[in-house]
PDB file of C-alpha atoms in Angstrom:
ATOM      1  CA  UNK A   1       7.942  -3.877   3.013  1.00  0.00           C
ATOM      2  CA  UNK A   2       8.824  -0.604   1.388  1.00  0.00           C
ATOM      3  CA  UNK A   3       7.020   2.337   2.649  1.00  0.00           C
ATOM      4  CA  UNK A   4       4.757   4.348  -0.141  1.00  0.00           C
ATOM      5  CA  UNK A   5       7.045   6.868  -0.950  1.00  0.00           C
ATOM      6  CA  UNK A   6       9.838   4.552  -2.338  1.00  0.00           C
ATOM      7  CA  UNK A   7       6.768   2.424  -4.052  1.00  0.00           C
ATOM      8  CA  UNK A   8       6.243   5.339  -5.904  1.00  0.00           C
ATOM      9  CA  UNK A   9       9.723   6.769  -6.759  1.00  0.00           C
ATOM     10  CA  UNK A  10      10.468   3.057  -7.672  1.00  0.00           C
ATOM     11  CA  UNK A  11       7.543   2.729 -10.132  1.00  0.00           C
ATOM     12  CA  UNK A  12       7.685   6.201 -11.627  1.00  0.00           C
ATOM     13  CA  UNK A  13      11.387   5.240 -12.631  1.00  0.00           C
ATOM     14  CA  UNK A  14      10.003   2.127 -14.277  1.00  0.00           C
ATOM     15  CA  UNK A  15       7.179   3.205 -15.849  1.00  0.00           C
ATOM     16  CA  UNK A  16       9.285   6.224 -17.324  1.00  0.00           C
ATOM     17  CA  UNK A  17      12.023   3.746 -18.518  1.00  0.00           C
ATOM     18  CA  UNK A  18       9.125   1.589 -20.220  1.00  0.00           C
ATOM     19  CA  UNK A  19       6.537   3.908 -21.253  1.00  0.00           C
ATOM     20  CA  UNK A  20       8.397   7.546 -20.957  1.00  0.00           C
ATOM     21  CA  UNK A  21       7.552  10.584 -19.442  1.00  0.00           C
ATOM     22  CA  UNK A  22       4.777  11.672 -21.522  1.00  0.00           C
ATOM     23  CA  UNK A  23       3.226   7.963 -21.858  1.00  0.00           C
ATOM     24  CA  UNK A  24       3.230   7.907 -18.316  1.00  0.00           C
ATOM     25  CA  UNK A  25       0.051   9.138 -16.541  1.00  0.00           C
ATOM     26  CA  UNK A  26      -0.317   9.302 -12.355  1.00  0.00           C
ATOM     27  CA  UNK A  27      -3.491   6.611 -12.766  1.00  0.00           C
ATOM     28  CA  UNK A  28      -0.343   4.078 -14.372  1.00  0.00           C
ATOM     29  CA  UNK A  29       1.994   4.866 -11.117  1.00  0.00           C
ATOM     30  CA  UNK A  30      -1.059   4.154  -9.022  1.00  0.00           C
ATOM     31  CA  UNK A  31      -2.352   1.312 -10.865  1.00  0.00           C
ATOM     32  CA  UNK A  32       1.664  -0.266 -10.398  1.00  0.00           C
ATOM     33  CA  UNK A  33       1.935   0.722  -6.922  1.00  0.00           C
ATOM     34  CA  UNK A  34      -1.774  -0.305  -5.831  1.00  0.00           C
ATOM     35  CA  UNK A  35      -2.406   3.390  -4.257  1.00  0.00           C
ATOM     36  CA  UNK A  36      -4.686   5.833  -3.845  1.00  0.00           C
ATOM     37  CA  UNK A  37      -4.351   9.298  -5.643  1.00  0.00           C
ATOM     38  CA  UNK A  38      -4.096  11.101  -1.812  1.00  0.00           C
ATOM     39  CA  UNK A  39      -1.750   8.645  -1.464  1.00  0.00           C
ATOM     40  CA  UNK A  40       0.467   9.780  -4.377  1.00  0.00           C
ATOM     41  CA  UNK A  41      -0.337  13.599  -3.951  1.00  0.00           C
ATOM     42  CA  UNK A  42       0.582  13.214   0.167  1.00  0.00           C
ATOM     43  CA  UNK A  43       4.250  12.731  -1.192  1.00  0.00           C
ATOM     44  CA  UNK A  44       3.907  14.794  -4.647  1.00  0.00           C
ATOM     45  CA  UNK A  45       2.085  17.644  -5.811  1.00  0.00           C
ATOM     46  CA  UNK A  46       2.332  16.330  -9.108  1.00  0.00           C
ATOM     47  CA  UNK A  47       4.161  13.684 -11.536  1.00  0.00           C
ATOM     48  CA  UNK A  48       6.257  15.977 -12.395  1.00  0.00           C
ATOM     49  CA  UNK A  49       7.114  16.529  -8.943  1.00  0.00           C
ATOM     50  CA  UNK A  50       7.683  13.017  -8.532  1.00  0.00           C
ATOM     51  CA  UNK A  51       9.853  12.765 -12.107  1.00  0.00           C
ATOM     52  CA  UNK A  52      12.222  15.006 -10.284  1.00  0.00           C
ATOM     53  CA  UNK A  53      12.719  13.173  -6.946  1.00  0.00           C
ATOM     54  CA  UNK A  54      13.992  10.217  -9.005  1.00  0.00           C
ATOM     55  CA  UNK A  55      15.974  12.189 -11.331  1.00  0.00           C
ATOM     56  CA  UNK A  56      17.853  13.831  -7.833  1.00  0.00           C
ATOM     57  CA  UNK A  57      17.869   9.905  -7.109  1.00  0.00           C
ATOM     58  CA  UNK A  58      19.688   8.790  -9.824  1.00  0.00           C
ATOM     59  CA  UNK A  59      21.898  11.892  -9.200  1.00  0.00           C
ATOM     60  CA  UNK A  60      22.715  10.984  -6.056  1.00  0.00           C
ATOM     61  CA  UNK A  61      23.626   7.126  -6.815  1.00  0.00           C
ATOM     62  CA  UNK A  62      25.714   8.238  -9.748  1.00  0.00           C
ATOM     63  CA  UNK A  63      27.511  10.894  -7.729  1.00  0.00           C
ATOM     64  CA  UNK A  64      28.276   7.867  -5.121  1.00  0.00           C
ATOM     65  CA  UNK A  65      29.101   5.234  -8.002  1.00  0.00           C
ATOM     66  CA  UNK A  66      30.592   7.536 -10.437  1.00  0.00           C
ATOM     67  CA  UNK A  67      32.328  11.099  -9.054  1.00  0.00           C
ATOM     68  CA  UNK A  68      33.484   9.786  -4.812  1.00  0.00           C
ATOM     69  CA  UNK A  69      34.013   6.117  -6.450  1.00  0.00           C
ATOM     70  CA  UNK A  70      35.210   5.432  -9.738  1.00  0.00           C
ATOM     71  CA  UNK A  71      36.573   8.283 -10.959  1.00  0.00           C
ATOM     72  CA  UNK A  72      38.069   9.290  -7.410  1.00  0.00           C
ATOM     73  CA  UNK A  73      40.666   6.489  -8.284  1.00  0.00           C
ATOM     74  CA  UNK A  74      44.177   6.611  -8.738  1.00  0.00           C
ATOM     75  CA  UNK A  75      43.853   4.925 -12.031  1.00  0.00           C
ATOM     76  CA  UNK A  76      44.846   6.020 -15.526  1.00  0.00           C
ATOM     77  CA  UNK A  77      42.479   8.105 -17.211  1.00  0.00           C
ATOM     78  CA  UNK A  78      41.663   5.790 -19.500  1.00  0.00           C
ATOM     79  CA  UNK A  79      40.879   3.109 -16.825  1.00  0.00           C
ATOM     80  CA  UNK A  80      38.852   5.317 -15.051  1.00  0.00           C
ATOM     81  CA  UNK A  81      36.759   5.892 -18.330  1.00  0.00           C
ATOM     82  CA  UNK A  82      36.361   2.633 -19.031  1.00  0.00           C
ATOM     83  CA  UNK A  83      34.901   1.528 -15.714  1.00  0.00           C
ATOM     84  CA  UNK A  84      32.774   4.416 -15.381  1.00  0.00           C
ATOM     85  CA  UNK A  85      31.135   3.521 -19.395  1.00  0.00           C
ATOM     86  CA  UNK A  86      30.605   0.125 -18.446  1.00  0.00           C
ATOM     87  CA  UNK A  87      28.892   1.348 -14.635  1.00  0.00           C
ATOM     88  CA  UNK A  88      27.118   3.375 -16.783  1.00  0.00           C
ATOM     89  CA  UNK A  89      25.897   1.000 -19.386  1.00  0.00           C
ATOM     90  CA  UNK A  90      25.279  -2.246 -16.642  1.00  0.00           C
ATOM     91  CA  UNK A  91      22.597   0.483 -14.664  1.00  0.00           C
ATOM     92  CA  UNK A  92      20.552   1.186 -17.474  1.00  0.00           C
ATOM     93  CA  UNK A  93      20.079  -2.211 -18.863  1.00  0.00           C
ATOM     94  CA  UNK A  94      19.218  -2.980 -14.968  1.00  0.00           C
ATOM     95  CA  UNK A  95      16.555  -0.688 -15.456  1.00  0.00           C
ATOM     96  CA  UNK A  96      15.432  -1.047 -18.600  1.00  0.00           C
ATOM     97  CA  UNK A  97      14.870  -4.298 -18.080  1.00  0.00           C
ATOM     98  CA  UNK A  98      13.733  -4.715 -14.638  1.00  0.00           C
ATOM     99  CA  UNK A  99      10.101  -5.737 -13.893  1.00  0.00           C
ATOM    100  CA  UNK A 100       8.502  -4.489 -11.238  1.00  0.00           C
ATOM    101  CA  UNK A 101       7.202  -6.699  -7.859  1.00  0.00           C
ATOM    102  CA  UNK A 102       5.550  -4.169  -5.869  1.00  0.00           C
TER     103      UNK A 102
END
């Protein structure tokens, strides 16, 4: 089982994706993730807080995916474009999409 933390980050992303930031309140990420507010504010001092540790997420998968993968290739340009729009496009309809089991 996932540990709280990554319950969290992984239903903040969601909920943002559905609902967006500002439709998003902390009682919705602890309704999805079936915690307690110390819970939540043990890992984050706020959803904001929170917001940003999946935004450095995503960062960090797309620098992976995108800048030491994809476009690290000895491909044409072009190519390299190409693959990196449709990496690009396939991960947010993943997420968009995606219903949560937590």
């Amino acid at each position: 089982m996932r540990n709280t933390k990554e319950k969290i980050l992984t239903a903040t992303e969601q909920l943002i994706y559905k609902k967006g930031y500002t439709g998003t309140s902390i009682n919705d990420i602890l309704d999805e993730t079936a915690t307690g507010k110390g819970q939540f504010y043990y890992y984050f001092d706020s959803k904001k807080e929170a917001t940003l540790a999946v935004i450095d997420n995503h960062v960090k998968i797309w620098q992976k995916h995108l800048l030491n993968g994809i476009l690290s290739r000895d491909e044409s340009p072009l190519a390299n474009l190409k693959e990196m729009l449709d990496w690009i496009y396939s991960d947010h309809v993943q997420k968009k999409y995606t219903t949560a089991v937590l």
